[in-house]
Structure formats: C-alpha cells, structure tokens
Coordinates of C-alpha atoms in Angstrom, one line a residue:
M18 CA 13.4 -78.8 28.1
T19 CA 9.7 -78.4 28.5
A20 CA 7.1 -77.4 26.0
I21 CA 6.8 -74.1 28.4
E22 CA 9.9 -73.5 28.0
T23 CA 10.6 -74.1 24.8
D24 CA 7.6 -71.7 24.0
T25 CA 9.6 -68.9 25.8
V26 CA 13.2 -69.2 24.0
M27 CA 10.8 -69.1 20.4
E28 CA 9.4 -65.8 21.4
R29 CA 12.7 -63.6 22.2
P30 CA 13.6 -63.1 18.9
A31 CA 10.2 -61.4 18.2
A32 CA 11.1 -58.7 20.7
A33 CA 14.0 -57.3 19.3
P34 CA 12.6 -55.8 15.7
A35 CA 10.2 -53.8 18.2
A36 CA 12.8 -52.5 20.5
D37 CA 14.8 -51.6 17.1
A38 CA 11.6 -49.6 15.7
R39 CA 11.0 -47.7 19.5
A40 CA 14.5 -46.7 19.3
S41 CA 14.6 -45.5 15.6
A42 CA 11.0 -43.8 16.7
A43 CA 13.3 -42.0 19.6
R44 CA 15.7 -40.8 17.6
Q45 CA 13.2 -39.1 14.9
Q46 CA 11.4 -37.5 17.9
P47 CA 14.0 -34.9 18.3
A48 CA 14.7 -34.5 14.4
S49 CA 10.6 -33.8 13.9
R50 CA 10.6 -31.8 16.7
S51 CA 13.3 -29.7 15.3
R52 CA 12.0 -29.4 11.9
K53 CA 8.3 -28.2 13.6
K54 CA 10.7 -25.8 15.8
A55 CA 12.3 -24.1 12.4
R56 CA 8.7 -23.8 10.5
S57 CA 7.0 -22.4 13.9
F58 CA 9.8 -19.9 14.0
W59 CA 9.7 -19.1 10.2
L60 CA 6.2 -18.9 10.3
K61 CA 6.0 -16.6 13.2
Q62 CA 8.5 -14.0 10.8
L63 CA 6.8 -14.1 8.2
H64 CA 3.6 -13.1 9.9
T65 CA 5.2 -10.5 11.7
W66 CA 7.2 -8.8 8.7
H67 CA 3.8 -9.4 7.0
W68 CA 1.5 -7.6 9.3
V69 CA 4.5 -4.8 10.4
S70 CA 4.8 -4.2 6.4
A71 CA 0.6 -3.8 6.0
A72 CA 0.4 -1.4 9.2
V73 CA 3.3 0.9 7.5
S74 CA 1.9 1.0 4.1
L75 CA -1.9 1.0 4.8
A76 CA -2.2 4.8 4.3
G77 CA 0.1 5.3 1.4
M78 CA -1.6 1.8 -0.2
L79 CA -4.7 3.8 0.5
L80 CA -3.9 7.3 -1.3
F81 CA -2.6 5.3 -4.1
A82 CA -5.1 3.0 -4.7
I83 CA -7.6 6.2 -4.6
T84 CA -5.7 8.1 -6.9
G85 CA -5.2 5.2 -9.2
I86 CA -9.0 5.5 -9.5
T87 CA -9.1 9.4 -9.8
L88 CA -6.2 9.5 -12.7
N89 CA -7.9 6.6 -14.7
H90 CA -11.0 8.7 -14.8
A91 CA -9.1 12.1 -15.2
A92 CA -11.2 13.4 -18.2
S93 CA -14.6 13.0 -16.6
I94 CA -13.8 15.0 -13.2
G95 CA -14.3 18.3 -13.5
A96 CA -12.1 20.9 -12.1
E97 CA -12.1 24.8 -12.0
P98 CA -8.9 26.1 -11.9
K99 CA -8.9 29.1 -9.5
V100 CA -6.1 31.8 -10.3
T101 CA -4.8 34.7 -7.9
Q102 CA -2.9 37.2 -9.1
V103 CA -1.2 39.6 -7.0
E104 CA 1.0 43.0 -7.7
A105 CA 3.2 44.4 -5.1
M106 CA 6.6 46.6 -4.9
L107 CA 10.0 45.1 -3.7
P108 CA 11.1 47.6 -0.7
P109 CA 14.5 49.6 -2.4
P110 CA 17.1 48.2 -0.2
R111 CA 16.4 44.9 -1.3
L112 CA 15.8 46.4 -5.0
A113 CA 19.7 47.0 -5.0
E114 CA 20.5 43.3 -4.5
L115 CA 19.0 42.4 -7.7
R116 CA 21.4 44.8 -9.5
G117 CA 25.0 43.2 -10.7
D118 CA 25.8 40.3 -12.0
H119 CA 23.7 37.0 -11.3
A120 CA 24.5 32.8 -11.9
A121 CA 22.2 32.0 -14.9
A122 CA 20.0 30.2 -12.6
A123 CA 21.1 31.7 -9.3
P124 CA 18.0 31.8 -6.3
L125 CA 16.9 35.2 -5.2
P126 CA 19.1 36.5 -2.4
P127 CA 17.7 35.6 1.3
R128 CA 16.3 38.7 2.1
V129 CA 14.9 39.1 -1.1
A130 CA 13.0 36.2 -1.3
E131 CA 11.8 36.6 2.3
A132 CA 10.1 40.6 1.0
V133 CA 8.0 38.7 -1.9
A134 CA 6.9 36.1 0.7
A135 CA 5.9 38.7 2.9
A136 CA 4.3 41.0 0.0
V137 CA 2.8 38.0 -2.4
A138 CA 2.4 35.2 0.0
L139 CA 4.2 33.0 -2.1
D140 CA 8.1 31.7 -1.1
P141 CA 10.6 31.3 -3.6
A142 CA 13.8 30.6 -1.5
G143 CA 16.1 28.3 -2.5
R144 CA 14.2 28.0 -6.3
A145 CA 16.7 28.4 -9.3
A146 CA 15.3 31.7 -11.0
E147 CA 15.9 33.2 -14.6
W148 CA 17.9 36.2 -14.5
S149 CA 17.9 38.5 -17.9
D150 CA 18.6 42.4 -17.9
E151 CA 15.3 43.5 -17.4
D152 CA 13.6 40.8 -15.1
V153 CA 14.1 37.7 -12.7
Y154 CA 11.7 35.4 -13.1
V155 CA 11.0 32.4 -10.4
A156 CA 9.1 29.3 -11.3
M157 CA 7.3 27.7 -8.4
P158 CA 5.6 24.7 -9.3
G159 CA 3.9 22.3 -6.9
P160 CA 1.4 19.6 -6.3
G161 CA -2.2 20.5 -8.0
Q162 CA -1.0 24.3 -8.7
D163 CA 1.5 26.1 -10.7
A164 CA 3.0 29.8 -9.6
W165 CA 5.6 32.2 -10.4
V166 CA 7.0 35.4 -9.6
S167 CA 8.6 38.1 -11.8
I168 CA 10.5 40.9 -10.5
D169 CA 11.3 44.0 -12.6
R170 CA 15.2 44.6 -11.8
T171 CA 14.9 48.2 -12.4
T172 CA 11.9 49.4 -10.5
G173 CA 11.2 46.5 -8.0
A174 CA 7.8 45.5 -9.5
I175 CA 6.7 42.3 -8.5
S176 CA 4.2 40.0 -10.5
A177 CA 2.7 37.0 -8.7
E178 CA 0.2 34.7 -10.2
R179 CA -0.8 31.0 -8.6
T180 CA -3.2 28.8 -10.1
W181 CA -4.7 25.8 -8.0
R182 CA -6.2 23.2 -9.5
G183 CA -8.0 21.3 -6.5
W184 CA -7.5 18.7 -4.2
I185 CA -8.1 15.8 -6.1
S186 CA -5.2 17.4 -9.0
Y187 CA -3.1 17.7 -5.6
L188 CA -3.7 13.8 -4.7
N189 CA -3.1 12.9 -8.4
D190 CA 0.1 14.7 -8.8
L191 CA 1.2 13.0 -5.2
H192 CA 0.8 9.8 -7.2
K193 CA 2.9 10.8 -9.9
G194 CA 5.5 12.4 -7.8
R195 CA 5.3 15.7 -9.8
N196 CA 6.5 18.7 -8.7
T197 CA 6.9 16.8 -5.2
G198 CA 10.3 17.7 -3.7
D199 CA 13.0 15.3 -2.6
A200 CA 11.3 14.5 0.4
W201 CA 8.2 12.9 -1.2
F202 CA 10.5 11.7 -3.8
W203 CA 12.0 9.4 -1.4
F204 CA 8.7 8.5 0.4
I205 CA 7.8 7.0 -2.8
D206 CA 10.7 4.6 -3.0
V207 CA 10.5 3.5 0.5
F208 CA 6.8 2.8 0.2
A209 CA 7.7 0.7 -3.0
A210 CA 9.9 -1.5 -0.8
V211 CA 7.6 -1.9 2.0
C212 CA 4.9 -3.1 -0.7
I213 CA 7.2 -5.2 -1.9
V214 CA 7.9 -6.7 1.6
F215 CA 4.2 -7.3 2.2
T216 CA 3.3 -8.8 -0.9
L217 CA 6.4 -11.5 -0.8
T218 CA 5.6 -12.3 2.9
G219 CA 2.0 -13.0 1.7
L220 CA 3.2 -15.0 -1.3
L221 CA 5.2 -17.3 1.0
L222 CA 2.5 -17.7 3.7
L223 CA -0.2 -18.4 1.0
Q224 CA 2.8 -20.9 -0.1
L225 CA 2.3 -22.7 3.5
H226 CA -1.2 -22.5 4.2
A227 CA -2.0 -23.7 0.0
R228 CA -2.4 -27.3 1.1
H229 CA -5.3 -26.5 3.1
R230 CA -6.8 -24.1 0.7
P231 CA -7.1 -25.5 -3.1
S232 CA -8.4 -22.5 -4.4
T233 CA -5.0 -20.7 -3.7
W234 CA -3.0 -21.3 -6.8
P235 CA -5.7 -20.4 -9.5
L236 CA -6.6 -17.4 -7.8
V237 CA -2.7 -16.5 -7.7
A238 CA -2.5 -17.5 -11.4
T239 CA -5.6 -15.2 -12.1
S240 CA -3.6 -12.3 -10.7
L241 CA -1.0 -12.6 -13.2
L242 CA -3.1 -13.9 -16.3
V243 CA -5.3 -11.2 -16.4
P244 CA -3.5 -8.3 -16.7
L245 CA -0.9 -9.8 -18.5
L246 CA -3.8 -10.8 -21.0
L247 CA -5.5 -7.8 -21.1
A248 CA -1.6 -5.9 -21.7
V249 CA -1.3 -8.4 -24.9
F250 CA -4.6 -8.7 -26.2
L251 CA -6.5 -5.6 -25.7
I252 CA -4.0 -2.6 -25.6
H253 CA -3.1 -1.1 -28.3

C-alpha cells in the first residue's frame, strides 16, 4: 500500500461522526419546527383573545374607572336633588279595579298602571305594590333617582314624587348596580368575566415576552404588593 492510499484509509472513520451529527440535526428539525408552530399558534390565540376582550370591555372599563373616581370623592362632589311632585285623579273605571282583595305585594292592574303612567309620567307597571285598606303605594327607585306613587283606594287621588339626584349619581348607581334591574345585573357579571379574560391573557403575554423586558415581573409584583401593603398597614 502506498503512502497516499494509507492516508485515504485513515481519513474514512472521521466522516462517520459528521454524518451522525447531520442525521441527528435532520431529526431535530421537524421537532423544532413543530414547537415553533405550536408556540406561534398559542401566541396568536392569546393576542386574539386579548384584543377581543379589550375591545368588548373598553366602554365598560372606562365607565367603571371614571365612576370609581367619582365614588371615591362622592362627599366633595356637590349635587342638588331635584324633587318633582304631581297630583292627579284616577279615572272612575280604573278606580273600580282597586277595590276588593289584592295580594300584599301584587302589582297594580295593567290598565291602572297605564292610567297612572299617563297621569304622572311615572310607570309603575310590574312593580310590587303595598296594599292597605286606605291606599296602594308603589316604590319606584332607579339609578340616580327615587320615586313613588300612592293611590287613594276610595277617592282615586294620585300622589307622586320623583327625586332626581343628577347624572353623576346615576353613573355611580350603575357602578354599584343599585336599583338597575336584571339586565344590568347580568351585564356586570358578563363584563367582569370579560375583564378576567383580558387580565389573564395579558398576564400570559407578559410571561411570553418577559425575557426581552426585564422590568416585567418587578412591575407585576408592584401591582400586587402596593394594594396588599395599603390594605394591611393603612386601612383601619
């Protein structure tokens, strides 16, 4: 065997590790692509859920943020309640419907409620009424206002009063869900659920981007610690 042939034979074993490395890299590439694809899919899902929940809850968050300020400073925000009183008479045919026995909290008969609404511009339809031998009384509280109607069961005399406390009081009552009815009750629940989705998707997005933003977790910790410390040490 010549010197050239000997060199060739000695170089052949060195090619095997390189081939194995290439084969290993080739096997790893599909797995790496699969992980990147999965990460891209979930990242896109998080972004979608985050911006959709933000868009859906935007107006509600603005309302509740502003009314949080007005509620916090309610004592320093002056408001002059506007009281309106109205007197009227119930038509005789409708008065007859008030006679007889009625359940303790039964609402006004539908035609009586229509006549009252036309006479005093307050609609008692469907509201629980307090029946006594002398009169029937209907309380009609609402956001930003209190109202009531009283009807004499003998004469048909209607007395009504409405107290309007202003738009800030109205918005504050929406924030608290005070006298707002079932529709607003369910709106608050749905809105709160959407805000939870918005917050949690935002937290997951923070986690995905945190390695490129060193201040992420210190800021998140601050958002937790500040209210916790205030609640523990400064609220009595």
